[in-house]
Amino acid sequence: MTILLVLLVLGAFFCLYRALRGPSISDRVMAVDVMAVIFTSITALMALRYNLAYLLDLSIALAVISFVATLALAKYLEGRSLDD
Amino acid sequence: MIDTLGWVFIVGGVLFNVLGCLGMVRFPDVYNRMQSTTKSVTLGACGILFGIFLINGFTALGIKALVCVLFVLINLPVASHALSRGSLIFGIKLWKKTIKDEFTQDRGGTSIIGGEDE
């Protein structure tokens, strides 16, 4: 169980490298979005490990919030305004 | 028996996640990175959550994991599709060894092939 959590944190560090280093803006946005899904997996595994059901509420909220943020930035890149 | 199946799903999901994030470091341009990471991370996160549902059954933990599978399954493909379309229109360059870019040709723009390795 612990080795699985450590592997997931390693994957989050890969995404953090790309978010800090990435040459274009969509690299950074994509890296942060993927990192949010990795954190969704981490909180789900912690909910399984400590048997706490409310940690999965955190997972659902994280997935929805990162989705909205990425869609807003994609529309901005496409050159449209947010109420278009 | 069904516990073992759940653990197989969880371990497979973690491996998919880590290898997808390794693609985030290794691939040459933003479109390659998107197709590497989003597919495997979607499958990995759904695998982990479905494994938690298999282990716990229809308890509070299991039902919430199923709802979260639904959200993740909608979230990443739609977000990466919108983001790749947005960055093609914005003009972020494709990798220099890319063969064909039909999206920009159909829109009548100039070619944006020629990005460097990074």
mmCIF file of C-alpha atoms in Angstrom:
data_model
loop_
_atom_site.group_PDB
_atom_site.id
_atom_site.type_symbol
_atom_site.label_atom_id
_atom_site.label_comp_id
_atom_site.label_asym_id
_atom_site.label_seq_id
_atom_site.Cartn_x
_atom_site.Cartn_y
_atom_site.Cartn_z
ATOM 1 C CA MET A 1 0.000 0.000 0.000
ATOM 2 C CA THR A 2 2.758 2.452 0.962
ATOM 3 C CA ILE A 3 4.773 1.645 -2.160
ATOM 4 C CA LEU A 4 1.716 2.422 -4.304
ATOM 5 C CA LEU A 5 1.351 5.849 -2.655
ATOM 6 C CA VAL A 6 5.068 6.532 -3.140
ATOM 7 C CA LEU A 7 4.807 5.637 -6.840
ATOM 8 C CA LEU A 8 1.868 8.000 -7.284
ATOM 9 C CA VAL A 9 3.752 10.853 -5.602
ATOM 10 C CA LEU A 10 6.654 10.150 -7.987
ATOM 11 C CA GLY A 11 4.248 10.565 -10.909
ATOM 12 C CA ALA A 12 3.025 13.844 -9.434
ATOM 13 C CA PHE A 13 6.636 15.042 -9.324
ATOM 14 C CA PHE A 14 7.032 14.201 -13.032
ATOM 15 C CA CYS A 15 4.004 16.419 -13.736
ATOM 16 C CA LEU A 16 5.445 19.149 -11.493
ATOM 17 C CA TYR A 17 8.680 19.097 -13.531
ATOM 18 C CA ARG A 18 6.705 19.686 -16.711
ATOM 19 C CA ALA A 19 4.593 22.398 -15.089
ATOM 20 C CA LEU A 20 7.695 24.307 -14.001
ATOM 21 C CA ARG A 21 9.796 23.738 -17.119
ATOM 22 C CA GLY A 22 7.228 23.519 -19.922
ATOM 23 C CA PRO A 23 7.950 25.782 -22.890
ATOM 24 C CA SER A 24 4.368 26.688 -23.789
ATOM 25 C CA ILE A 25 1.307 27.601 -21.731
ATOM 26 C CA SER A 26 -0.700 24.512 -22.642
ATOM 27 C CA ASP A 27 2.104 22.318 -21.276
ATOM 28 C CA ARG A 28 1.654 23.923 -17.900
ATOM 29 C CA VAL A 29 -2.144 23.756 -17.988
ATOM 30 C CA MET A 30 -2.085 20.099 -19.028
ATOM 31 C CA ALA A 31 0.473 19.229 -16.348
ATOM 32 C CA VAL A 32 -1.612 20.830 -13.607
ATOM 33 C CA ASP A 33 -4.758 19.056 -14.838
ATOM 34 C CA VAL A 34 -3.056 15.651 -14.893
ATOM 35 C CA MET A 35 -1.579 16.380 -11.466
ATOM 36 C CA ALA A 36 -5.083 17.009 -10.111
ATOM 37 C CA VAL A 37 -6.180 13.582 -11.343
ATOM 38 C CA ILE A 38 -3.100 12.003 -9.734
ATOM 39 C CA PHE A 39 -4.110 13.675 -6.457
ATOM 40 C CA THR A 40 -7.605 12.257 -6.967
ATOM 41 C CA SER A 41 -6.039 8.793 -7.064
ATOM 42 C CA ILE A 42 -3.895 9.530 -3.996
ATOM 43 C CA THR A 43 -6.859 10.671 -1.882
ATOM 44 C CA ALA A 44 -8.877 7.637 -3.013
ATOM 45 C CA LEU A 45 -6.083 5.292 -1.934
ATOM 46 C CA MET A 46 -5.816 7.096 1.411
ATOM 47 C CA ALA A 47 -9.573 6.715 1.865
ATOM 48 C CA LEU A 48 -9.160 2.984 1.307
ATOM 49 C CA ARG A 49 -6.177 2.741 3.645
ATOM 50 C CA TYR A 50 -7.606 4.637 6.619
ATOM 51 C CA ASN A 51 -11.245 3.650 5.899
ATOM 52 C CA LEU A 52 -12.458 7.251 5.792
ATOM 53 C CA ALA A 53 -15.312 7.736 3.338
ATOM 54 C CA TYR A 54 -15.244 11.516 3.382
ATOM 55 C CA LEU A 55 -11.859 11.678 1.661
ATOM 56 C CA LEU A 56 -13.618 10.558 -1.522
ATOM 57 C CA ASP A 57 -15.723 13.742 -1.429
ATOM 58 C CA LEU A 58 -12.394 15.564 -1.774
ATOM 59 C CA SER A 59 -11.612 13.417 -4.827
ATOM 60 C CA ILE A 60 -14.883 14.313 -6.548
ATOM 61 C CA ALA A 61 -14.486 18.030 -5.823
ATOM 62 C CA LEU A 62 -10.893 18.015 -7.134
ATOM 63 C CA ALA A 63 -11.917 16.324 -10.403
ATOM 64 C CA VAL A 64 -14.734 18.788 -11.062
ATOM 65 C CA ILE A 65 -12.722 21.915 -10.198
ATOM 66 C CA SER A 66 -9.734 20.996 -12.373
ATOM 67 C CA PHE A 67 -12.111 20.234 -15.257
ATOM 68 C CA VAL A 68 -13.708 23.677 -15.110
ATOM 69 C CA ALA A 69 -10.358 25.465 -14.844
ATOM 70 C CA THR A 70 -8.886 23.624 -17.832
ATOM 71 C CA LEU A 71 -11.934 24.298 -20.012
ATOM 72 C CA ALA A 72 -11.824 28.012 -19.164
ATOM 73 C CA LEU A 73 -8.137 28.239 -20.096
ATOM 74 C CA ALA A 74 -8.741 26.307 -23.330
ATOM 75 C CA LYS A 75 -11.436 28.746 -24.375
ATOM 76 C CA TYR A 76 -9.114 31.633 -23.575
ATOM 77 C CA LEU A 77 -6.398 30.095 -25.791
ATOM 78 C CA GLU A 78 -8.889 29.644 -28.600
ATOM 79 C CA GLY A 79 -9.507 33.379 -28.589
ATOM 80 C CA ARG A 80 -13.076 33.445 -27.393
ATOM 81 C CA SER A 81 -14.469 35.107 -24.309
ATOM 82 C CA LEU A 82 -15.924 33.133 -21.441
ATOM 83 C CA ASP A 83 -19.608 33.856 -22.154
ATOM 84 C CA ASP A 84 -19.331 33.005 -25.851
ATOM 85 C CA MET B 1 -11.545 -13.691 -4.591
ATOM 86 C CA ILE B 2 -13.163 -10.359 -5.395
ATOM 87 C CA ASP B 3 -10.694 -8.627 -3.050
ATOM 88 C CA THR B 4 -7.838 -10.039 -5.122
ATOM 89 C CA LEU B 5 -9.496 -8.748 -8.302
ATOM 90 C CA GLY B 6 -9.804 -5.310 -6.719
ATOM 91 C CA TRP B 7 -6.120 -5.263 -5.785
ATOM 92 C CA VAL B 8 -5.201 -6.276 -9.339
ATOM 93 C CA PHE B 9 -7.202 -3.279 -10.596
ATOM 94 C CA ILE B 10 -5.491 -0.946 -8.102
ATOM 95 C CA VAL B 11 -1.920 -2.065 -8.854
ATOM 96 C CA GLY B 12 -2.560 -1.908 -12.597
ATOM 97 C CA GLY B 13 -4.020 1.566 -12.223
ATOM 98 C CA VAL B 14 -1.003 2.829 -10.288
ATOM 99 C CA LEU B 15 1.358 1.455 -12.938
ATOM 100 C CA PHE B 16 -0.660 3.118 -15.715
ATOM 101 C CA ASN B 17 -0.570 6.425 -13.812
ATOM 102 C CA VAL B 18 3.180 6.392 -13.221
ATOM 103 C CA LEU B 19 4.053 5.378 -16.777
ATOM 104 C CA GLY B 20 1.716 8.018 -18.188
ATOM 105 C CA CYS B 21 3.399 10.677 -16.071
ATOM 106 C CA LEU B 22 6.774 9.431 -17.311
ATOM 107 C CA GLY B 23 5.486 10.198 -20.813
ATOM 108 C CA MET B 24 4.895 13.749 -19.580
ATOM 109 C CA VAL B 25 8.671 14.089 -19.140
ATOM 110 C CA ARG B 26 9.930 12.139 -22.145
ATOM 111 C CA PHE B 27 7.794 13.074 -25.148
ATOM 112 C CA PRO B 28 8.907 15.861 -27.508
ATOM 113 C CA ASP B 29 5.982 18.270 -27.937
ATOM 114 C CA VAL B 30 2.725 19.211 -26.270
ATOM 115 C CA TYR B 31 0.424 17.141 -28.496
ATOM 116 C CA ASN B 32 2.446 13.959 -28.020
ATOM 117 C CA ARG B 33 2.496 14.565 -24.287
ATOM 118 C CA MET B 34 -1.256 15.050 -24.251
ATOM 119 C CA GLN B 35 -1.989 11.808 -26.046
ATOM 120 C CA SER B 36 0.452 9.924 -23.853
ATOM 121 C CA THR B 37 -0.705 11.180 -20.489
ATOM 122 C CA THR B 38 -4.432 11.701 -20.769
ATOM 123 C CA LYS B 39 -5.283 8.245 -22.065
ATOM 124 C CA SER B 40 -3.178 6.317 -19.595
ATOM 125 C CA VAL B 41 -3.996 8.547 -16.612
ATOM 126 C CA THR B 42 -7.725 8.265 -17.339
ATOM 127 C CA LEU B 43 -7.479 4.479 -17.428
ATOM 128 C CA GLY B 44 -5.266 4.423 -14.330
ATOM 129 C CA ALA B 45 -7.463 6.620 -12.156
ATOM 130 C CA CYS B 46 -10.600 4.751 -13.241
ATOM 131 C CA GLY B 47 -8.852 1.467 -12.447
ATOM 132 C CA ILE B 48 -7.906 2.586 -8.939
ATOM 133 C CA LEU B 49 -11.416 3.864 -8.152
ATOM 134 C CA PHE B 50 -13.094 0.774 -9.618
ATOM 135 C CA GLY B 51 -10.785 -1.423 -7.568
ATOM 136 C CA ILE B 52 -11.860 0.449 -4.431
ATOM 137 C CA PHE B 53 -15.483 -0.180 -5.417
ATOM 138 C CA LEU B 54 -14.763 -3.906 -5.862
ATOM 139 C CA ILE B 55 -13.091 -4.163 -2.450
ATOM 140 C CA ASN B 56 -15.745 -2.228 -0.515
ATOM 141 C CA GLY B 57 -18.934 -3.207 -2.320
ATOM 142 C CA PHE B 58 -22.057 -1.067 -1.975
ATOM 143 C CA THR B 59 -20.973 0.911 1.090
ATOM 144 C CA ALA B 60 -20.469 4.697 1.329
ATOM 145 C CA LEU B 61 -16.884 4.324 0.140
ATOM 146 C CA GLY B 62 -17.804 2.157 -2.849
ATOM 147 C CA ILE B 63 -20.675 4.307 -4.112
ATOM 148 C CA LYS B 64 -18.572 7.466 -3.883
ATOM 149 C CA ALA B 65 -15.811 5.708 -5.811
ATOM 150 C CA LEU B 66 -18.281 4.855 -8.595
ATOM 151 C CA VAL B 67 -19.450 8.493 -8.822
ATOM 152 C CA CYS B 68 -15.818 9.594 -8.989
ATOM 153 C CA VAL B 69 -15.186 7.097 -11.840
ATOM 154 C CA LEU B 70 -17.962 8.841 -13.781
ATOM 155 C CA PHE B 71 -16.447 12.295 -13.239
ATOM 156 C CA VAL B 72 -12.886 11.283 -14.131
ATOM 157 C CA LEU B 73 -14.112 9.452 -17.236
ATOM 158 C CA ILE B 74 -15.768 12.662 -18.488
ATOM 159 C CA ASN B 75 -13.134 15.089 -17.197
ATOM 160 C CA LEU B 76 -9.794 14.276 -18.813
ATOM 161 C CA PRO B 77 -10.777 13.398 -22.431
ATOM 162 C CA VAL B 78 -12.989 16.463 -22.819
ATOM 163 C CA ALA B 79 -10.406 18.754 -21.213
ATOM 164 C CA SER B 80 -7.528 17.481 -23.341
ATOM 165 C CA HIS B 81 -9.592 17.688 -26.537
ATOM 166 C CA ALA B 82 -10.516 21.303 -25.843
ATOM 167 C CA LEU B 83 -6.960 22.173 -24.840
ATOM 168 C CA SER B 84 -5.356 20.606 -27.939
ATOM 169 C CA ARG B 85 -7.839 22.387 -30.203
ATOM 170 C CA GLY B 86 -7.178 25.642 -28.387
ATOM 171 C CA SER B 87 -3.420 25.319 -28.664
ATOM 172 C CA LEU B 88 -3.618 24.459 -32.396
ATOM 173 C CA ILE B 89 -5.650 27.627 -33.004
ATOM 174 C CA PHE B 90 -3.338 29.642 -30.748
ATOM 175 C CA GLY B 91 -0.392 28.476 -32.874
ATOM 176 C CA ILE B 92 1.803 26.423 -30.583
ATOM 177 C CA LYS B 93 4.208 24.582 -32.881
ATOM 178 C CA LEU B 94 4.070 20.878 -33.620
ATOM 179 C CA TRP B 95 7.224 18.781 -33.422
ATOM 180 C CA LYS B 96 9.578 19.192 -36.421
ATOM 181 C CA LYS B 97 9.254 15.534 -37.514
ATOM 182 C CA THR B 98 5.454 15.687 -37.717
ATOM 183 C CA ILE B 99 4.282 14.457 -41.119
ATOM 184 C CA LYS B 100 0.839 15.981 -41.611
ATOM 185 C CA ASP B 101 -1.336 18.656 -39.979
ATOM 186 C CA GLU B 102 -4.782 18.461 -41.533
ATOM 187 C CA PHE B 103 -6.451 20.766 -39.018
ATOM 188 C CA THR B 104 -4.404 23.820 -39.965
ATOM 189 C CA GLN B 105 -4.576 22.962 -43.694
ATOM 190 C CA ASP B 106 -8.370 22.765 -43.608
ATOM 191 C CA ARG B 107 -8.600 26.092 -41.824
ATOM 192 C CA GLY B 108 -6.329 27.638 -44.462
ATOM 193 C CA GLY B 109 -3.618 28.806 -42.092
ATOM 194 C CA THR B 110 0.124 28.663 -42.513
ATOM 195 C CA SER B 111 1.944 25.541 -41.371
ATOM 196 C CA ILE B 112 2.957 25.402 -37.717
ATOM 197 C CA ILE B 113 5.218 22.340 -37.966
ATOM 198 C CA GLY B 114 8.756 22.935 -36.761
ATOM 199 C CA GLY B 115 8.921 22.984 -32.987
ATOM 200 C CA GLU B 116 12.168 21.986 -31.337
ATOM 201 C CA ASP B 117 12.698 19.154 -28.888
ATOM 202 C CA GLU B 118 11.981 19.992 -25.276
#
